mmCIF file with all atom_site columns, C-alpha atoms in Angstrom:
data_model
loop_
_atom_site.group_PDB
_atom_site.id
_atom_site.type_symbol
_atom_site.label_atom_id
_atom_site.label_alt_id
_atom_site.label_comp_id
_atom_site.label_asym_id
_atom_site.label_entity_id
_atom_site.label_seq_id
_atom_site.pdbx_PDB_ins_code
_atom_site.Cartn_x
_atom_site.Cartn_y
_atom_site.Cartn_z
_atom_site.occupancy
_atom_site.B_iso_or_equiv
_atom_site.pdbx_formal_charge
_atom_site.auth_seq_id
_atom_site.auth_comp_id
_atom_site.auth_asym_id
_atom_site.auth_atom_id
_atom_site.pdbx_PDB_model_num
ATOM 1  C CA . UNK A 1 1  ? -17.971 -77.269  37.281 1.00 87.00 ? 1  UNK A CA 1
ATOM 2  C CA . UNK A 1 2  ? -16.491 -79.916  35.033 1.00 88.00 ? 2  UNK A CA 1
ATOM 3  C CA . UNK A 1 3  ? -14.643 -83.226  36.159 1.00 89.00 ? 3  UNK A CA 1
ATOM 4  C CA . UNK A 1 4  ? -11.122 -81.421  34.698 1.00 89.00 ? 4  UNK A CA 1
ATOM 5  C CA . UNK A 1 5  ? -11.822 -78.582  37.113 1.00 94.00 ? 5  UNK A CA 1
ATOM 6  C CA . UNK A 1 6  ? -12.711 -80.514  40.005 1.00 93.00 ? 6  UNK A CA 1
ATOM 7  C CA . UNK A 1 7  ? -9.706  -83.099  39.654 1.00 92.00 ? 7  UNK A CA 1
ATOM 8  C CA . UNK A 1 8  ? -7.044  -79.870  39.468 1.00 93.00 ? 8  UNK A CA 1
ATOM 9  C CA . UNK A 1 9  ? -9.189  -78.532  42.330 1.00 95.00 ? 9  UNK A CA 1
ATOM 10 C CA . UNK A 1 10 ? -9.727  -81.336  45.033 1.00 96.00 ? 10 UNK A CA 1
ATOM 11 C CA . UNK A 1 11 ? -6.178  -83.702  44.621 1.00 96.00 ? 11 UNK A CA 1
ATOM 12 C CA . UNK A 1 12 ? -4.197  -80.605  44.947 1.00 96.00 ? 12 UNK A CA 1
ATOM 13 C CA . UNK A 1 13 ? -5.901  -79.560  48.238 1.00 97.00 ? 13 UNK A CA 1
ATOM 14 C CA . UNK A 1 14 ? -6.264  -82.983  49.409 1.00 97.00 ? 14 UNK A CA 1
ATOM 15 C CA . UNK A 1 15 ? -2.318  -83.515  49.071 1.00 97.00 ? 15 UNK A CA 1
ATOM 16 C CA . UNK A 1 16 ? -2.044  -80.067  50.563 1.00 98.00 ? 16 UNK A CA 1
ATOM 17 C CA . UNK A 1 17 ? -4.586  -80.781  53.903 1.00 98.00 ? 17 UNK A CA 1
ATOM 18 C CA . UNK A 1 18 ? -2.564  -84.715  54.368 1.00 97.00 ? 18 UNK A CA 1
ATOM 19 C CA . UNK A 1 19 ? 0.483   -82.869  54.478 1.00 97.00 ? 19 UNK A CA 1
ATOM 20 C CA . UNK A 1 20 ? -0.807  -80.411  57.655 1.00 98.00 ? 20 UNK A CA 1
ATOM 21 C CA . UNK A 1 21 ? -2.849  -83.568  58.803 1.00 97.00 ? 21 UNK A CA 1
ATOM 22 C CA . UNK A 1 22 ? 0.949   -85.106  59.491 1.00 97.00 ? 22 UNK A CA 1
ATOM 23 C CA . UNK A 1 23 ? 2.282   -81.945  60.881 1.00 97.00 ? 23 UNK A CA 1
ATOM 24 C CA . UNK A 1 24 ? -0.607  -81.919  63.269 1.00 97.00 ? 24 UNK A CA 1
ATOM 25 C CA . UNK A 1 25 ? 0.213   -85.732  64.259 1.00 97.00 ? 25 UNK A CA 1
ATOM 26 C CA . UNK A 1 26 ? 3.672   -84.561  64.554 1.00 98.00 ? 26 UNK A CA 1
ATOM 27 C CA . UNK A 1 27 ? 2.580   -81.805  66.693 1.00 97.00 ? 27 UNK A CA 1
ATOM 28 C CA . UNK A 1 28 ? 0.802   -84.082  68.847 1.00 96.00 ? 28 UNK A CA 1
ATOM 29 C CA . UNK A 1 29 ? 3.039   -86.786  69.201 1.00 96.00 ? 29 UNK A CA 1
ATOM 30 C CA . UNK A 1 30 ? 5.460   -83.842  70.262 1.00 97.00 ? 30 UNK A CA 1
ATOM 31 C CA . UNK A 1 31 ? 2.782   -82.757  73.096 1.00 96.00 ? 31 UNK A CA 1
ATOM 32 C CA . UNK A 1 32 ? 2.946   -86.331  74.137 1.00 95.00 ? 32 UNK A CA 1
ATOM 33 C CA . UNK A 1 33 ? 6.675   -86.660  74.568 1.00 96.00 ? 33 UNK A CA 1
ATOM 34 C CA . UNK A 1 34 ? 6.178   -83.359  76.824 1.00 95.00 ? 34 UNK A CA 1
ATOM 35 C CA . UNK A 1 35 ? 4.251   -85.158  78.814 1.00 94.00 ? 35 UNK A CA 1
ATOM 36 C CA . UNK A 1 36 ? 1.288   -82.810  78.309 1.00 95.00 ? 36 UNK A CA 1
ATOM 37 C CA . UNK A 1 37 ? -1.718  -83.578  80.191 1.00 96.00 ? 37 UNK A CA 1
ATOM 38 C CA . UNK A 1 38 ? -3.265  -86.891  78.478 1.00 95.00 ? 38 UNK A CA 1
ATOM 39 C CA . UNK A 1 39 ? -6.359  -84.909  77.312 1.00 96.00 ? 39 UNK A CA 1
ATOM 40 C CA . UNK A 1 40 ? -4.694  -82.040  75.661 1.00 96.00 ? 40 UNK A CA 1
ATOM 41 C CA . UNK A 1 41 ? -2.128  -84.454  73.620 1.00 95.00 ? 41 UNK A CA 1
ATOM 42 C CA . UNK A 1 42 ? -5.210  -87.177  72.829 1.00 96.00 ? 42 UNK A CA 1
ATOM 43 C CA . UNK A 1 43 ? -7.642  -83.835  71.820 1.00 97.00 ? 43 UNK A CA 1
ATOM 44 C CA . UNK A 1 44 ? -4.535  -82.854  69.401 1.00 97.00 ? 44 UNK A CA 1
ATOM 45 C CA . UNK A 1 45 ? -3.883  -86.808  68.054 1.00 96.00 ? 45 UNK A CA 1
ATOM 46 C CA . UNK A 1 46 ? -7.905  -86.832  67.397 1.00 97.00 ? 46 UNK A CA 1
ATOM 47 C CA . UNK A 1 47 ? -8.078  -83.491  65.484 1.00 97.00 ? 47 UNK A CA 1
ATOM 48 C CA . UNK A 1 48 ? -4.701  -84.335  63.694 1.00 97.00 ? 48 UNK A CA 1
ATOM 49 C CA . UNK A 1 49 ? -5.700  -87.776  62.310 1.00 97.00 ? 49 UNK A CA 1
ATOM 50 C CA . UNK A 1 50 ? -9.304  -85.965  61.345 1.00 97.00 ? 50 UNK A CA 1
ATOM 51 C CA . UNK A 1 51 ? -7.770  -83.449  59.312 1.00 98.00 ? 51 UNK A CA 1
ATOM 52 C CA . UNK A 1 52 ? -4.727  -85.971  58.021 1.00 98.00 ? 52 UNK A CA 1
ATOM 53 C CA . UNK A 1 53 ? -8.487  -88.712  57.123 1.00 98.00 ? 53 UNK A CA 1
ATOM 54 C CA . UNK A 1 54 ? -10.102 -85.770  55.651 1.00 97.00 ? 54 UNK A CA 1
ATOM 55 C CA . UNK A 1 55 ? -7.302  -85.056  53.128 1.00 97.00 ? 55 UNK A CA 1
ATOM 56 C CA . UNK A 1 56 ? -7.414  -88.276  52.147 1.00 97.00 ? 56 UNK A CA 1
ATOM 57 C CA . UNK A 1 57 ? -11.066 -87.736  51.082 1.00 97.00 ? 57 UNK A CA 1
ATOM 58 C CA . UNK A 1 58 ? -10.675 -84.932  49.704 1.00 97.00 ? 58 UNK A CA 1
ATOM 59 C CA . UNK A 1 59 ? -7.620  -86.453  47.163 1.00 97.00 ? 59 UNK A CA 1
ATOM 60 C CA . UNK A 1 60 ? -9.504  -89.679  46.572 1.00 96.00 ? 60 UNK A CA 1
ATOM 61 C CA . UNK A 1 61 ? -12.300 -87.556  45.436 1.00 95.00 ? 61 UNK A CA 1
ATOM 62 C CA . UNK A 1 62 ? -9.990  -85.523  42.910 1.00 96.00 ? 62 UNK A CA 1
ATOM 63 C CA . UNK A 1 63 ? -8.950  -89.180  41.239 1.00 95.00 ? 63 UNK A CA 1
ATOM 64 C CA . UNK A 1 64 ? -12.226 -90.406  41.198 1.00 93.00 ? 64 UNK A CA 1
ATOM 65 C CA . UNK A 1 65 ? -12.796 -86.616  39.379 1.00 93.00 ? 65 UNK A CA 1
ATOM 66 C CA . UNK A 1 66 ? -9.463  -87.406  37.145 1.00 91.00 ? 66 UNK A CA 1
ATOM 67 C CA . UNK A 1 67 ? -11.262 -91.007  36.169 1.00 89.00 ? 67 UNK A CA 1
ATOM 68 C CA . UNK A 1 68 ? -14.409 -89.623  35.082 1.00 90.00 ? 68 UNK A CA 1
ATOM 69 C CA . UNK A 1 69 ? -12.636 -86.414  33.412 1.00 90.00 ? 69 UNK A CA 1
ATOM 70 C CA . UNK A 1 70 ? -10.615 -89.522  31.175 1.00 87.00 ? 70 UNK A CA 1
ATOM 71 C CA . UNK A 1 71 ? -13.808 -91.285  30.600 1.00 86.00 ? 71 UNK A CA 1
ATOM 72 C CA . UNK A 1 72 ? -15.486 -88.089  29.548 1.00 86.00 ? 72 UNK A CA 1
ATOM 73 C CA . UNK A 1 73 ? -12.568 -87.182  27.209 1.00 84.00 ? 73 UNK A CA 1
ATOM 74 C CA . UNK A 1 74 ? -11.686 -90.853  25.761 1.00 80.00 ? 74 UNK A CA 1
ATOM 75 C CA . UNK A 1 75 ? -14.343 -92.832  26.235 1.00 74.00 ? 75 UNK A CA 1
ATOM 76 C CA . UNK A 1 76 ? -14.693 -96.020  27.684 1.00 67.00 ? 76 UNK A CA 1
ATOM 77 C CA . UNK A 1 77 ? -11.951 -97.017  26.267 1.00 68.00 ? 77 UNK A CA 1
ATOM 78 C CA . UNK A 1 78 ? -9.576  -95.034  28.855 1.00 65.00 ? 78 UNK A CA 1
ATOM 79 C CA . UNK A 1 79 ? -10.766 -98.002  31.532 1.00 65.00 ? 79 UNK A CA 1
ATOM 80 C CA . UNK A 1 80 ? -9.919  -101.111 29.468 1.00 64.00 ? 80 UNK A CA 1
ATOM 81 C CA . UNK A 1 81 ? -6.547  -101.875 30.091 1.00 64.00 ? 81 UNK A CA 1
ATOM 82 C CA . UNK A 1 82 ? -6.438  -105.497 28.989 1.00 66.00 ? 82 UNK A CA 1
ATOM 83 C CA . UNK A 1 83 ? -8.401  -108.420 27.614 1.00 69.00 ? 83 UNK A CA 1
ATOM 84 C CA . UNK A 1 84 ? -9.663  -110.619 29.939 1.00 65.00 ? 84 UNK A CA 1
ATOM 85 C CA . UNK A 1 85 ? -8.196  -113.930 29.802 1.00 67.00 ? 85 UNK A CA 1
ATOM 86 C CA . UNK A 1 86 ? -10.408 -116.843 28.845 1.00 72.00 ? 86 UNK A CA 1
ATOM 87 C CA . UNK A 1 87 ? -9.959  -120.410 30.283 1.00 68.00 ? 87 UNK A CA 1
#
């Protein structure tokens, strides 16, 4: 699979499994306010922020896939962005 297909692959999902990962912290902050036994609504908050940390991986690995794709396709010029001052 090429760095393209990757990037359009994982910072789609990634943005797509933060977005439930909030609901799910929503969902358990909502169990909380209940009053919900304390091990039901801290089970929920755990699983929530796993799945809301996971997206994040999964979307900072579909930049790091969108950097490499640029290198591939530019060169390394794509990750100069300035000179360097010199004193």
């Amino acid at each position: 699979m090429t760095h393209k297909k990757k990037w359009l692959l994982f910072a789609p999902s990634g943005l797509m499994i933060i977005g439930f990962g909030t609901c799910l912290i929503q969902w358990a902050t909502a169990l909380q306010r209940k009053q919900v036994p304390t091990g039901e609504w801290v089970a929920a908050g755990t699983v929530a922020l796993g799945v809301f940390n996971a997206g994040l991986c999964v979307f900072g690995r579909g930049v790091a896939e969108g950097v490499l794709h640029e290198i591939r396709e530019k060169g390394p010029s794509a990750v100069v962005a300035a000179e360097i001052p010199q004193e």
